[in-house]
Short mmCIF file of C-alpha atoms in Angstrom, two decimals:
data_model
loop_
_atom_site.label_atom_id
_atom_site.label_comp_id
_atom_site.label_asym_id
_atom_site.label_seq_id
_atom_site.Cartn_x
_atom_site.Cartn_y
_atom_site.Cartn_z
CA MET F 1 6.37 17.40 5.63
CA LEU F 2 8.70 20.57 5.71
CA LYS F 3 9.64 22.94 8.31
CA LYS F 4 10.78 26.70 8.58
CA SER F 5 13.80 26.95 10.92
CA GLY F 6 15.00 30.17 10.10
CA SER F 7 16.73 31.80 6.88
CA ARG F 8 17.06 29.97 3.62
CA ARG F 9 20.20 28.34 3.22
CA ARG F 10 22.84 27.95 0.53
CA TRP F 11 24.74 24.83 -0.22
CA SER F 12 27.86 23.73 -1.61
CA ALA F 13 30.51 20.25 -2.75
CA ILE F 14 30.71 16.74 -4.33
CA ILE F 15 29.02 13.46 -5.55
CA THR F 16 30.23 10.45 -7.14
CA MET F 17 27.63 8.36 -8.97
CA THR F 18 27.40 5.02 -10.60
CA ALA F 19 25.79 3.62 -13.86
CA LEU F 20 22.40 5.08 -14.84
CA VAL F 21 22.74 7.88 -12.31
CA VAL F 22 23.21 11.61 -13.40
CA THR F 23 26.90 12.46 -14.34
CA LEU F 24 27.69 15.61 -12.92
CA PRO F 25 30.48 18.15 -14.49
CA ALA F 26 33.23 19.67 -12.05
CA CYS F 27 32.07 22.26 -9.74
CA SER F 28 34.74 24.49 -8.06
CA GLY F 29 32.44 25.01 -4.85
CA SER F 30 33.88 28.67 -4.58
CA LYS F 31 31.90 31.29 -3.11
CA GLU F 32 31.67 32.93 -6.62
CA SER F 33 30.15 29.97 -7.99
CA ASP F 34 27.87 29.47 -5.05
CA ASP F 35 26.62 33.07 -5.77
CA LYS F 36 25.35 32.36 -9.05
CA ASN F 37 21.82 32.26 -9.90
CA ALA F 38 19.62 31.90 -12.92
CA ASN F 39 19.59 35.61 -13.31
CA ASP F 40 23.41 35.65 -13.48
CA LYS F 41 24.53 35.98 -17.12
CA SER F 42 27.74 33.87 -16.26
CA VAL F 43 25.31 30.72 -16.21
CA SER F 44 24.61 30.07 -19.68
CA THR F 45 21.01 28.50 -20.79
CA ALA F 46 22.91 25.41 -21.69
CA GLU F 47 24.16 25.06 -18.16
CA ILE F 48 20.74 25.90 -16.88
CA ARG F 49 19.29 23.19 -18.88
CA ASP F 50 21.79 20.52 -17.75
CA ILE F 51 21.46 21.59 -14.23
CA ALA F 52 17.69 21.57 -14.27
CA LYS F 53 17.64 18.12 -15.47
CA GLN F 54 19.89 16.87 -12.69
CA ALA F 55 17.70 18.79 -10.16
CA TYR F 56 14.61 17.36 -11.65
CA ILE F 57 15.93 13.81 -11.22
CA TYR F 58 17.37 14.56 -7.85
CA GLY F 59 13.98 16.42 -6.42
CA TYR F 60 11.25 14.33 -7.85
CA PRO F 61 10.89 11.92 -5.16
CA MET F 62 11.11 14.54 -2.41
CA VAL F 63 8.55 16.87 -4.44
CA ASP F 64 6.17 13.83 -4.76
CA ASN F 65 6.64 13.11 -0.97
CA TYR F 66 5.90 16.55 -0.07
CA ARG F 67 2.77 16.42 -2.38
CA ILE F 68 1.27 13.23 -0.64
CA GLN F 69 2.27 14.53 3.01
CA TYR F 70 0.74 18.04 2.15
CA SER F 71 -2.62 16.13 1.54
CA TYR F 72 -2.24 13.85 4.55
CA PHE F 73 -1.31 16.18 7.27
CA GLN F 74 -1.60 19.80 6.20
CA ASP F 75 -4.61 20.22 3.62
CA GLU F 76 -7.77 19.53 5.84
CA GLN F 77 -10.12 20.03 2.93
CA SER F 78 -8.22 17.15 1.13
CA SER F 79 -10.16 13.94 0.74
CA GLN F 80 -7.01 12.04 1.70
CA TYR F 81 -6.56 14.14 5.00
CA ARG F 82 -5.32 11.97 7.92
CA SER F 83 -4.36 13.94 10.81
CA PRO F 84 -2.38 17.09 12.04
CA TRP F 85 1.58 16.72 12.41
CA ASN F 86 2.59 14.28 15.30
CA VAL F 87 -0.91 12.57 15.70
CA LEU F 88 -1.24 9.18 14.59
CA HIS F 89 -3.95 8.23 12.41
CA SER F 90 -5.11 4.67 12.02
CA ASP F 91 -7.31 3.38 9.40
CA ALA F 92 -9.58 0.31 10.05
CA HIS F 93 -9.80 -0.52 6.40
CA VAL F 94 -7.68 -1.62 3.55
CA ALA F 95 -7.25 0.65 0.50
CA THR F 96 -9.84 0.86 -1.93
CA PRO F 97 -10.24 2.81 -5.58
CA ALA F 98 -11.24 5.88 -3.38
CA ASP F 99 -7.49 6.06 -2.17
CA THR F 100 -5.91 8.22 -4.77
CA ALA F 101 -2.90 10.20 -2.85
CA VAL F 102 -0.36 7.40 -3.21
CA GLN F 103 0.44 5.61 -6.40
CA THR F 104 0.13 1.72 -6.18
CA PRO F 105 -1.48 1.60 -2.71
CA ASN F 106 -1.30 -1.33 -0.56
CA SER F 107 -4.52 -3.05 -0.07
CA ASP F 108 -3.31 -5.79 1.92
CA THR F 109 -3.13 -4.16 5.41
CA PRO F 110 -4.69 -1.42 7.46
CA TYR F 111 -2.50 1.51 7.90
CA THR F 112 -1.52 3.77 10.68
CA THR F 113 0.24 6.86 9.65
CA LEU F 114 2.25 9.46 11.48
CA GLY F 115 3.62 12.75 9.79
CA ALA F 116 6.69 13.56 12.51
CA ASP F 117 7.72 17.17 12.76
CA LEU F 118 10.87 16.68 14.80
CA ARG F 119 12.04 20.46 14.60
CA ALA F 120 10.98 21.22 18.43
CA GLU F 121 11.79 17.74 20.10
CA PRO F 122 11.86 14.29 19.53
CA LEU F 123 8.72 11.95 19.51
CA VAL F 124 8.68 8.81 21.64
CA LEU F 125 6.68 5.88 19.97
CA THR F 126 4.96 3.01 21.74
CA VAL F 127 4.01 -0.20 20.06
CA PRO F 128 2.06 -3.06 21.94
CA GLU F 129 2.73 -6.61 21.74
CA VAL F 130 1.56 -8.33 18.72
CA GLU F 131 0.68 -12.12 18.61
CA SER F 132 3.60 -14.03 17.02
CA ASN F 133 1.98 -15.39 14.02
CA ARG F 134 0.67 -11.66 12.85
CA TYR F 135 3.09 -9.55 10.72
CA TYR F 136 3.48 -6.02 11.71
CA SER F 137 6.02 -3.37 10.79
CA VAL F 138 6.65 0.44 11.28
CA GLN F 139 8.87 1.80 8.38
CA PHE F 140 10.39 5.21 8.77
CA ILE F 141 10.98 7.35 5.58
CA ASP F 142 12.86 10.66 5.61
CA ALA F 143 12.30 13.64 3.62
CA TYR F 144 14.74 12.46 0.82
CA THR F 145 12.68 9.20 0.59
CA TYR F 146 15.24 6.98 2.09
CA ASN F 147 14.10 4.31 4.63
CA MET F 148 15.84 5.16 7.62
CA ALA F 149 14.71 2.64 10.20
CA TYR F 150 12.37 -0.15 10.90
CA VAL F 151 10.45 -1.57 14.06
CA GLY F 152 8.46 -4.65 13.64
CA SER F 153 8.31 -8.39 13.22
CA ARG F 154 11.32 -8.89 11.33
CA THR F 155 13.59 -5.98 13.05
CA THR F 156 12.67 -5.74 16.70
CA GLY F 157 9.94 -8.54 17.07
CA ASN F 158 6.42 -8.54 18.40
CA LYS F 159 7.12 -7.62 21.95
CA ALA F 160 5.95 -4.24 23.20
CA GLY F 161 8.51 -1.33 22.96
CA LYS F 162 9.37 2.46 23.10
CA TYR F 163 11.32 3.90 20.38
CA LEU F 164 12.40 7.60 20.33
CA LEU F 165 12.49 9.19 17.03
CA ALA F 166 14.82 12.17 16.71
CA GLY F 167 15.74 14.83 14.01
CA PRO F 168 19.34 15.81 12.92
CA ASP F 169 19.88 18.46 15.47
CA TRP F 170 19.09 16.68 18.69
CA LYS F 171 22.22 15.63 20.80
CA GLY F 172 20.46 13.91 23.65
CA GLU F 173 20.95 10.45 24.99
CA LYS F 174 18.61 7.56 24.90
CA PRO F 175 16.27 8.08 28.09
CA ALA F 176 15.43 5.46 30.50
CA GLY F 177 12.45 3.38 29.46
CA VAL F 178 13.23 4.03 25.72
CA ASP F 179 14.43 0.65 23.90
CA GLN F 180 16.02 2.44 20.92
CA VAL F 181 16.77 5.82 19.64
CA LEU F 182 16.03 6.27 15.80
CA ARG F 183 18.00 9.20 14.09
CA SER F 184 16.75 10.81 11.05
CA GLU F 185 18.99 12.94 8.47
CA THR F 186 15.74 15.21 8.16
CA ASP F 187 13.29 16.74 10.74
CA PHE F 188 10.20 15.67 8.80
CA VAL F 189 9.61 11.73 9.00
CA LEU F 190 6.67 9.83 7.63
CA ALA F 191 6.03 6.68 9.59
CA LEU F 192 3.82 3.81 8.08
CA TYR F 193 2.36 1.22 10.43
CA ARG F 194 1.20 -2.10 8.25
CA THR F 195 -0.81 -4.41 10.66
CA GLN F 196 -1.59 -7.76 8.88
CA LEU F 197 -5.36 -8.64 8.46
CA PHE F 198 -6.05 -12.12 8.26
CA GLY F 199 -9.58 -11.54 6.98
CA PRO F 200 -12.92 -9.57 7.31
CA ASP F 201 -13.78 -11.02 10.80
CA ASP F 202 -10.16 -10.27 11.88
CA ILE F 203 -10.64 -6.30 11.70
CA ASP F 204 -11.37 -5.89 15.43
CA ASN F 205 -8.28 -7.53 16.45
CA VAL F 206 -6.24 -5.02 13.96
CA LYS F 207 -8.24 -2.25 15.75
CA ALA F 208 -6.95 -3.24 19.16
CA ILE F 209 -3.57 -3.41 17.99
CA GLN F 210 -3.74 -0.09 16.28
CA ALA F 211 -5.20 1.46 19.59
CA GLY F 212 -2.03 0.23 21.36
CA TYR F 213 0.14 2.38 18.76
CA LYS F 214 1.11 5.66 20.60
CA ALA F 215 3.31 8.86 19.98
CA GLU F 216 4.19 11.61 22.49
CA PRO F 217 6.49 14.43 22.62
CA LEU F 218 9.78 13.49 24.47
CA SER F 219 8.93 16.37 27.09
CA LYS F 220 5.67 14.58 27.92
CA PHE F 221 7.33 11.13 28.20
CA LEU F 222 9.81 12.50 30.59
CA GLY F 223 7.12 14.77 32.59
CA LYS F 224 8.98 17.92 31.75
CA SER F 225 7.89 21.27 30.24
CA ALA F 226 7.66 21.48 26.45
CA PRO F 227 10.18 23.40 24.63
CA ALA F 228 9.35 26.57 22.44
CA ALA F 229 7.33 25.53 19.45
CA ALA F 230 8.91 25.57 16.05
CA ALA F 231 8.12 28.23 13.45
CA THR F 232 5.07 28.17 11.71
CA ILE F 233 5.39 27.32 8.12
CA ASP F 234 3.90 28.81 5.10
CA PHE F 235 3.24 25.65 2.96
CA VAL F 236 3.14 26.21 -0.74
CA VAL F 237 0.22 24.12 -2.54
CA PRO F 238 1.97 21.36 -4.49
CA GLN F 239 1.10 20.42 -8.00
CA ASN F 240 -1.01 17.49 -8.74
CA PRO F 241 0.94 14.35 -10.06
CA GLN F 242 0.29 15.05 -13.74
CA ASP F 243 1.40 18.49 -13.61
CA GLN F 244 4.58 17.92 -11.62
CA ARG F 245 5.66 15.63 -14.51
CA LYS F 246 5.52 18.34 -17.26
CA SER F 247 5.29 22.03 -15.56
CA THR F 248 8.14 23.97 -14.77
CA GLN F 249 6.33 25.07 -11.57
CA PHE F 250 7.84 21.80 -10.21
CA PHE F 251 11.16 23.75 -9.66
CA ASN F 252 9.20 26.40 -7.46
CA THR F 253 7.92 23.56 -5.33
CA LEU F 254 11.59 21.89 -5.18
CA ASP F 255 12.82 25.02 -4.00
CA PHE F 256 10.51 25.12 -1.20
CA VAL F 257 11.13 21.68 -0.42
CA LEU F 258 15.18 22.02 -0.27
CA GLN F 259 14.89 24.57 2.53
CA TYR F 260 13.95 21.86 4.81
CA VAL F 261 16.22 18.75 3.54
CA PRO F 262 19.64 19.31 5.15
CA VAL F 263 22.58 19.26 2.90
CA GLN F 264 24.70 15.89 3.31
CA GLU F 265 28.46 16.00 2.82
CA SER F 266 28.30 13.98 -0.26
CA GLU F 267 25.77 16.35 -1.93
CA LYS F 268 27.40 19.72 -1.11
CA ASP F 269 28.62 20.42 -4.81
CA LEU F 270 25.34 19.15 -6.08
CA ARG F 271 23.41 21.60 -3.96
CA ALA F 272 25.74 24.32 -4.93
CA LYS F 273 24.97 23.79 -8.61
CA PHE F 274 21.39 23.90 -8.04
CA ALA F 275 21.84 27.20 -6.08
CA SER F 276 23.94 28.56 -9.22
CA ILE F 277 20.45 28.40 -11.26
CA GLY F 278 18.47 29.95 -8.04
CA ILE F 279 17.21 26.54 -6.67
CA GLY F 280 17.92 26.34 -2.97
CA THR F 281 19.40 29.84 -2.06
CA ASP F 282 18.19 32.17 0.71
CA LYS F 283 16.07 33.68 -1.98
CA LYS F 284 12.75 32.41 -3.12
CA PHE F 285 12.69 30.87 -6.44
CA ASP F 286 9.98 31.81 -9.02
CA ILE F 287 10.28 30.36 -12.59
CA SER F 288 7.89 32.91 -13.97
CA ALA F 289 10.12 35.70 -13.06
CA LEU F 290 12.98 34.53 -15.23
CA PRO F 291 13.52 35.75 -18.77
CA ALA F 292 11.84 33.52 -21.66
CA ASP F 293 14.97 31.80 -22.70
CA GLN F 294 15.75 30.68 -19.23
CA GLN F 295 12.37 29.57 -18.52
CA GLN F 296 12.77 27.49 -21.74
CA ALA F 297 16.03 26.16 -20.45
CA PHE F 298 14.33 24.81 -17.34
CA GLN F 299 11.35 23.16 -19.55
CA ASP F 300 14.19 21.42 -21.83
CA GLY F 301 15.86 20.26 -18.64
CA LEU F 302 12.65 18.60 -17.55
CA THR F 303 12.15 17.05 -20.77
CA ASP F 304 15.84 15.64 -20.72
CA ALA F 305 15.34 14.39 -17.43
CA TRP F 306 12.39 12.12 -18.68
CA ASN F 307 14.61 11.16 -21.79
CA GLU F 308 17.12 10.09 -19.32
CA TYR F 309 14.57 7.91 -17.32
CA ASN F 310 12.62 6.25 -19.75
CA PRO F 311 15.35 3.68 -20.85
CA LEU F 312 15.45 2.86 -17.00
CA GLN F 313 11.76 2.35 -16.79
CA ALA F 314 11.97 0.13 -19.98
CA LYS F 315 14.52 -2.17 -18.03
CA ILE F 316 12.08 -2.15 -15.09
CA ASP F 317 9.19 -3.22 -17.25
CA LYS F 318 11.34 -6.02 -18.73
CA GLY F 319 12.15 -7.13 -15.27
CA GLU F 320 16.08 -6.37 -15.86
CA VAL F 321 15.83 -3.76 -13.00
CA VAL F 322 13.80 -4.99 -9.88
CA SER F 323 11.94 -3.33 -7.14
CA ALA F 324 14.77 -4.43 -4.66
CA GLN F 325 17.19 -1.84 -6.42
CA LEU F 326 14.79 1.03 -6.16
CA PHE F 327 13.99 1.08 -2.48
CA GLY F 328 16.24 1.32 0.73
CA SER F 329 18.62 3.56 2.96
CA ARG F 330 21.02 6.05 1.71
CA GLN F 331 23.70 3.69 2.16
CA MET F 332 21.95 1.06 0.04
CA LEU F 333 21.01 3.40 -2.84
CA GLY F 334 24.18 5.17 -2.72
CA ASN F 335 23.08 8.44 -3.88
CA ASN F 336 21.64 6.91 -7.04
CA TYR F 337 19.15 9.45 -7.74
CA LEU F 338 17.74 8.11 -11.00
CA TYR F 339 16.89 4.63 -9.24
CA ARG F 340 15.22 6.74 -6.22
CA MET F 341 13.46 8.43 -8.72
CA ALA F 342 12.03 5.23 -10.32
CA GLY F 343 11.18 4.27 -6.84
CA ALA F 344 8.91 7.18 -6.29
CA ILE F 345 7.27 6.47 -9.67
CA ASN F 346 6.81 2.84 -9.58
CA GLY F 347 5.65 2.81 -6.05
CA ILE F 348 6.85 5.35 -3.63
CA TYR F 349 7.54 4.48 -0.25
CA GLY F 350 8.47 0.87 -1.10
CA ASN F 351 10.13 -1.12 1.44
CA ASP F 352 13.87 -2.54 1.77
CA GLN F 353 14.11 -5.75 -0.12
CA ALA F 354 14.70 -7.55 3.47
CA GLU F 355 11.10 -6.28 4.48
CA ALA F 356 9.27 -6.77 1.22
CA MET F 357 10.03 -7.63 -2.26
CA TYR F 358 7.71 -6.21 -5.29
CA PRO F 359 7.77 -8.22 -8.51
CA ILE F 360 6.21 -5.91 -11.00
CA PHE F 361 4.54 -7.20 -14.12
CA ARG F 362 3.73 -4.62 -16.79
CA GLN F 363 3.94 -7.35 -19.59
CA ASP F 364 2.76 -10.90 -20.21
CA SER F 365 5.16 -13.93 -21.06
CA SER F 366 5.44 -13.05 -24.61
CA GLY F 367 6.62 -9.35 -23.73
CA ALA F 368 3.24 -7.49 -24.69
CA THR F 369 1.76 -4.94 -22.53
CA LEU F 370 -0.94 -6.24 -20.14
CA ASP F 371 -4.29 -4.84 -21.12
CA GLY F 372 -7.91 -5.50 -20.04
CA ALA F 373 -8.83 -6.31 -23.77
CA ASN F 374 -7.08 -9.59 -23.20
CA LYS F 375 -7.62 -12.56 -20.65
CA TYR F 376 -4.72 -13.89 -18.68
CA VAL F 377 -3.95 -16.49 -16.37
CA TYR F 378 -1.30 -16.15 -13.48
CA ARG F 379 -0.26 -19.68 -12.05
CA PHE F 380 1.85 -21.09 -9.06
CA ALA F 381 2.88 -24.47 -9.77
CA PRO F 382 2.62 -27.11 -7.03
CA GLY F 383 4.95 -26.11 -3.79
CA GLN F 384 5.74 -22.65 -5.71
CA LEU F 385 3.64 -20.25 -3.67
CA PRO F 386 5.67 -17.23 -2.75
CA PRO F 387 8.24 -17.94 0.06
CA VAL F 388 7.57 -15.66 3.05
CA LYS F 389 7.80 -15.36 6.68
CA GLY F 390 4.91 -12.87 6.56
CA PHE F 391 2.45 -12.96 3.73
CA TRP F 392 2.08 -12.37 -0.03
CA SER F 393 -0.44 -10.96 -2.28
CA ILE F 394 -0.85 -9.89 -6.10
CA THR F 395 -2.52 -6.47 -6.77
CA MET F 396 -4.03 -5.16 -9.77
CA TYR F 397 -3.53 -1.37 -10.79
CA ARG F 398 -5.02 0.51 -13.93
CA MET F 399 -2.72 2.57 -15.78
CA PRO F 400 -1.35 5.17 -16.11
CA GLU F 401 -2.75 6.24 -12.78
CA SER F 402 -1.35 3.13 -10.80
CA LEU F 403 -4.49 3.18 -9.03
CA LEU F 404 -6.61 0.22 -7.67
CA VAL F 405 -9.49 -0.76 -10.03
CA ALA F 406 -13.14 -0.68 -9.12
CA ASN F 407 -14.94 -3.98 -9.95
CA PRO F 408 -18.16 -5.71 -9.24
CA ILE F 409 -16.89 -8.04 -6.63
CA ASN F 410 -14.73 -5.19 -4.84
CA ARG F 411 -11.59 -7.39 -5.04
CA TYR F 412 -8.39 -5.67 -5.72
CA LEU F 413 -5.87 -8.41 -4.88
CA ILE F 414 -5.37 -12.05 -4.20
CA ASN F 415 -3.20 -12.80 -1.09
CA SER F 416 -2.22 -15.73 1.32
CA PRO F 417 -4.83 -15.17 3.79
CA MET F 418 -7.58 -15.83 1.01
CA LEU F 419 -5.98 -19.46 0.29
CA PRO F 420 -8.64 -21.16 2.24
CA ASP F 421 -11.07 -19.77 0.21
CA LEU F 422 -9.29 -20.24 -3.31
CA LYS F 423 -9.78 -23.22 -5.53
CA PRO F 424 -6.34 -25.29 -5.90
CA ASP F 425 -5.79 -27.02 -8.99
CA ALA F 426 -5.90 -30.89 -9.50
CA ASP F 427 -1.99 -30.85 -9.01
CA GLY F 428 -2.13 -28.61 -5.98
CA GLY F 429 -1.17 -25.41 -7.74
CA TYR F 430 -2.93 -22.35 -8.03
CA THR F 431 -4.36 -20.56 -11.34
CA PHE F 432 -5.77 -17.15 -11.06
CA TYR F 433 -7.91 -15.52 -13.69
CA VAL F 434 -6.78 -12.12 -14.83
CA GLN F 435 -9.44 -10.45 -17.12
CA GLN F 436 -12.08 -7.89 -16.98
CA GLU F 437 -15.11 -10.32 -17.04
CA SER F 438 -15.92 -12.96 -14.81
CA PRO F 439 -14.57 -16.11 -15.89
CA GLY F 440 -17.64 -18.08 -14.77
CA ALA F 441 -19.03 -18.97 -11.20
CA ASP F 442 -17.04 -22.06 -10.99
CA LYS F 443 -13.94 -19.97 -11.25
CA GLU F 444 -14.74 -16.68 -9.55
CA SER F 445 -13.10 -17.41 -6.41
CA ASN F 446 -9.75 -17.21 -8.09
CA TRP F 447 -10.78 -13.93 -10.41
CA LEU F 448 -8.63 -11.05 -10.14
CA PRO F 449 -10.75 -8.29 -11.91
CA ALA F 450 -8.94 -6.19 -14.66
CA PRO F 451 -10.00 -2.69 -16.00
CA ALA F 452 -10.69 -2.19 -19.53
CA GLY F 453 -7.41 -1.01 -20.61
CA PRO F 454 -3.68 -1.08 -19.54
CA PHE F 455 -2.90 -2.58 -16.18
CA VAL F 456 0.06 -3.58 -14.01
CA LEU F 457 0.28 -6.39 -11.56
CA ILE F 458 2.32 -5.97 -8.44
CA GLU F 459 3.27 -8.85 -6.37
CA ARG F 460 4.31 -8.31 -2.57
CA LEU F 461 6.27 -10.47 -0.55
CA TYR F 462 6.27 -9.45 3.10
CA TRP F 463 9.35 -10.76 5.11
CA PRO F 464 10.61 -12.65 2.24
CA ASP F 465 12.50 -15.93 2.75
CA GLU F 466 16.07 -16.48 1.74
CA ALA F 467 14.92 -18.35 -1.55
CA ALA F 468 13.09 -15.22 -2.78
CA ILE F 469 15.85 -12.76 -2.13
CA ASN F 470 18.74 -14.94 -3.40
CA GLY F 471 16.63 -15.72 -6.60
CA THR F 472 16.12 -19.45 -6.13
CA TRP F 473 12.54 -18.84 -6.10
CA LYS F 474 11.16 -16.94 -9.25
CA ALA F 475 7.62 -15.23 -9.50
CA PRO F 476 5.97 -16.59 -12.86
CA LEU F 477 4.80 -14.47 -15.42
CA PRO F 478 1.26 -13.59 -16.58
CA GLN F 479 0.20 -15.94 -19.72
CA LYS F 480 -2.12 -14.58 -22.21
CA VAL F 481 -5.14 -16.75 -22.85
CA ALA F 482 -5.49 -17.34 -26.73
#
């Protein structure tokens, strides 16, 4: 995900934020304040604690993004390894419980992934023509974890096309033969290709579409000599998901990541504050080299970050904050770092609302936490299936890992392509049985297996209709069976 482009850089200027976002004290932005670090006695432990809290909330999505992309594109020994940077990798299967790198993995669509390193030059991406009744999308996510662009059914249609993906330092113009230039704020971009699968017998058709996805350097597309290669990176080994939630080594990884995430005008003062405690300066940050009281201040700041975050998660669990508020572009999120953190925790790489909606169910209709010790039904009334132009699904995840649930029938979701095989109710509605044991042979077609303990249901609406977006249609709640 990250690059080496010369010396590490210092950052300096301001940020304004809305409700539920970290409130920042004034920062002078002067060279004197920029030159502070955690070893400078002019920064008190109380200040270190407060700034560390802000840095953790700001940096959590970027550090988690780095962890995932390190396993996908850098660590060849990882069970989650996909391909080298700038090389497309297509999976002709959908996610299973063996896919553990990403929380709440999508098991609806075979994925094609691309870890784009744009430091040396842009990439030209080719997509083939896709039949009009099949949904597909390419989601482009920058190193901040903002959704920076889309290609696909909703945005560019199902026609064939070529798109130039460029980093922040590229100053060229759109070449002939390219339909559109996609400009990123960061040199490292994750592209996620989703290709709809209609059923097991459709997999060869999906493979043919995936074979039409191409990525090539701009110089090759133009038939010119390649520019000098980008500098080699000494990647740091990321923490596992559990440790990055509790260990102060998180700040070492954040310091590494910030080298390669260019500062934006609205974040200059914020990044200067991080530099004042040693994070994101031109010197490598090492938490273990600090005095014990300063290390404790960082630990306390991490704890404070979670204490600030937890009330937001409670609102998400109650449906008071919805997924549409957690994912999107920088313009949409408005530098709302607490919401950006929530997006990473609840399902990193979620789509913009216009592309997909994600009703999340952690509780039943009575407000009790969903648990496999109980039995539930989930019912769509007649005419109330999710309104979409693409497709919909309901996926089961065990908690707290937010991963798919192994089960005897290898079913991890129920989705709209399965409707011909599902049994409707007498009135035309659909009832799904959400429980650990089989509901019986006569109901097993509509069974969504649950784990023994806590779980969460996530509904996905791809390319939702206006009725879903404006709230005219509302997702039903799971009902506990007495």
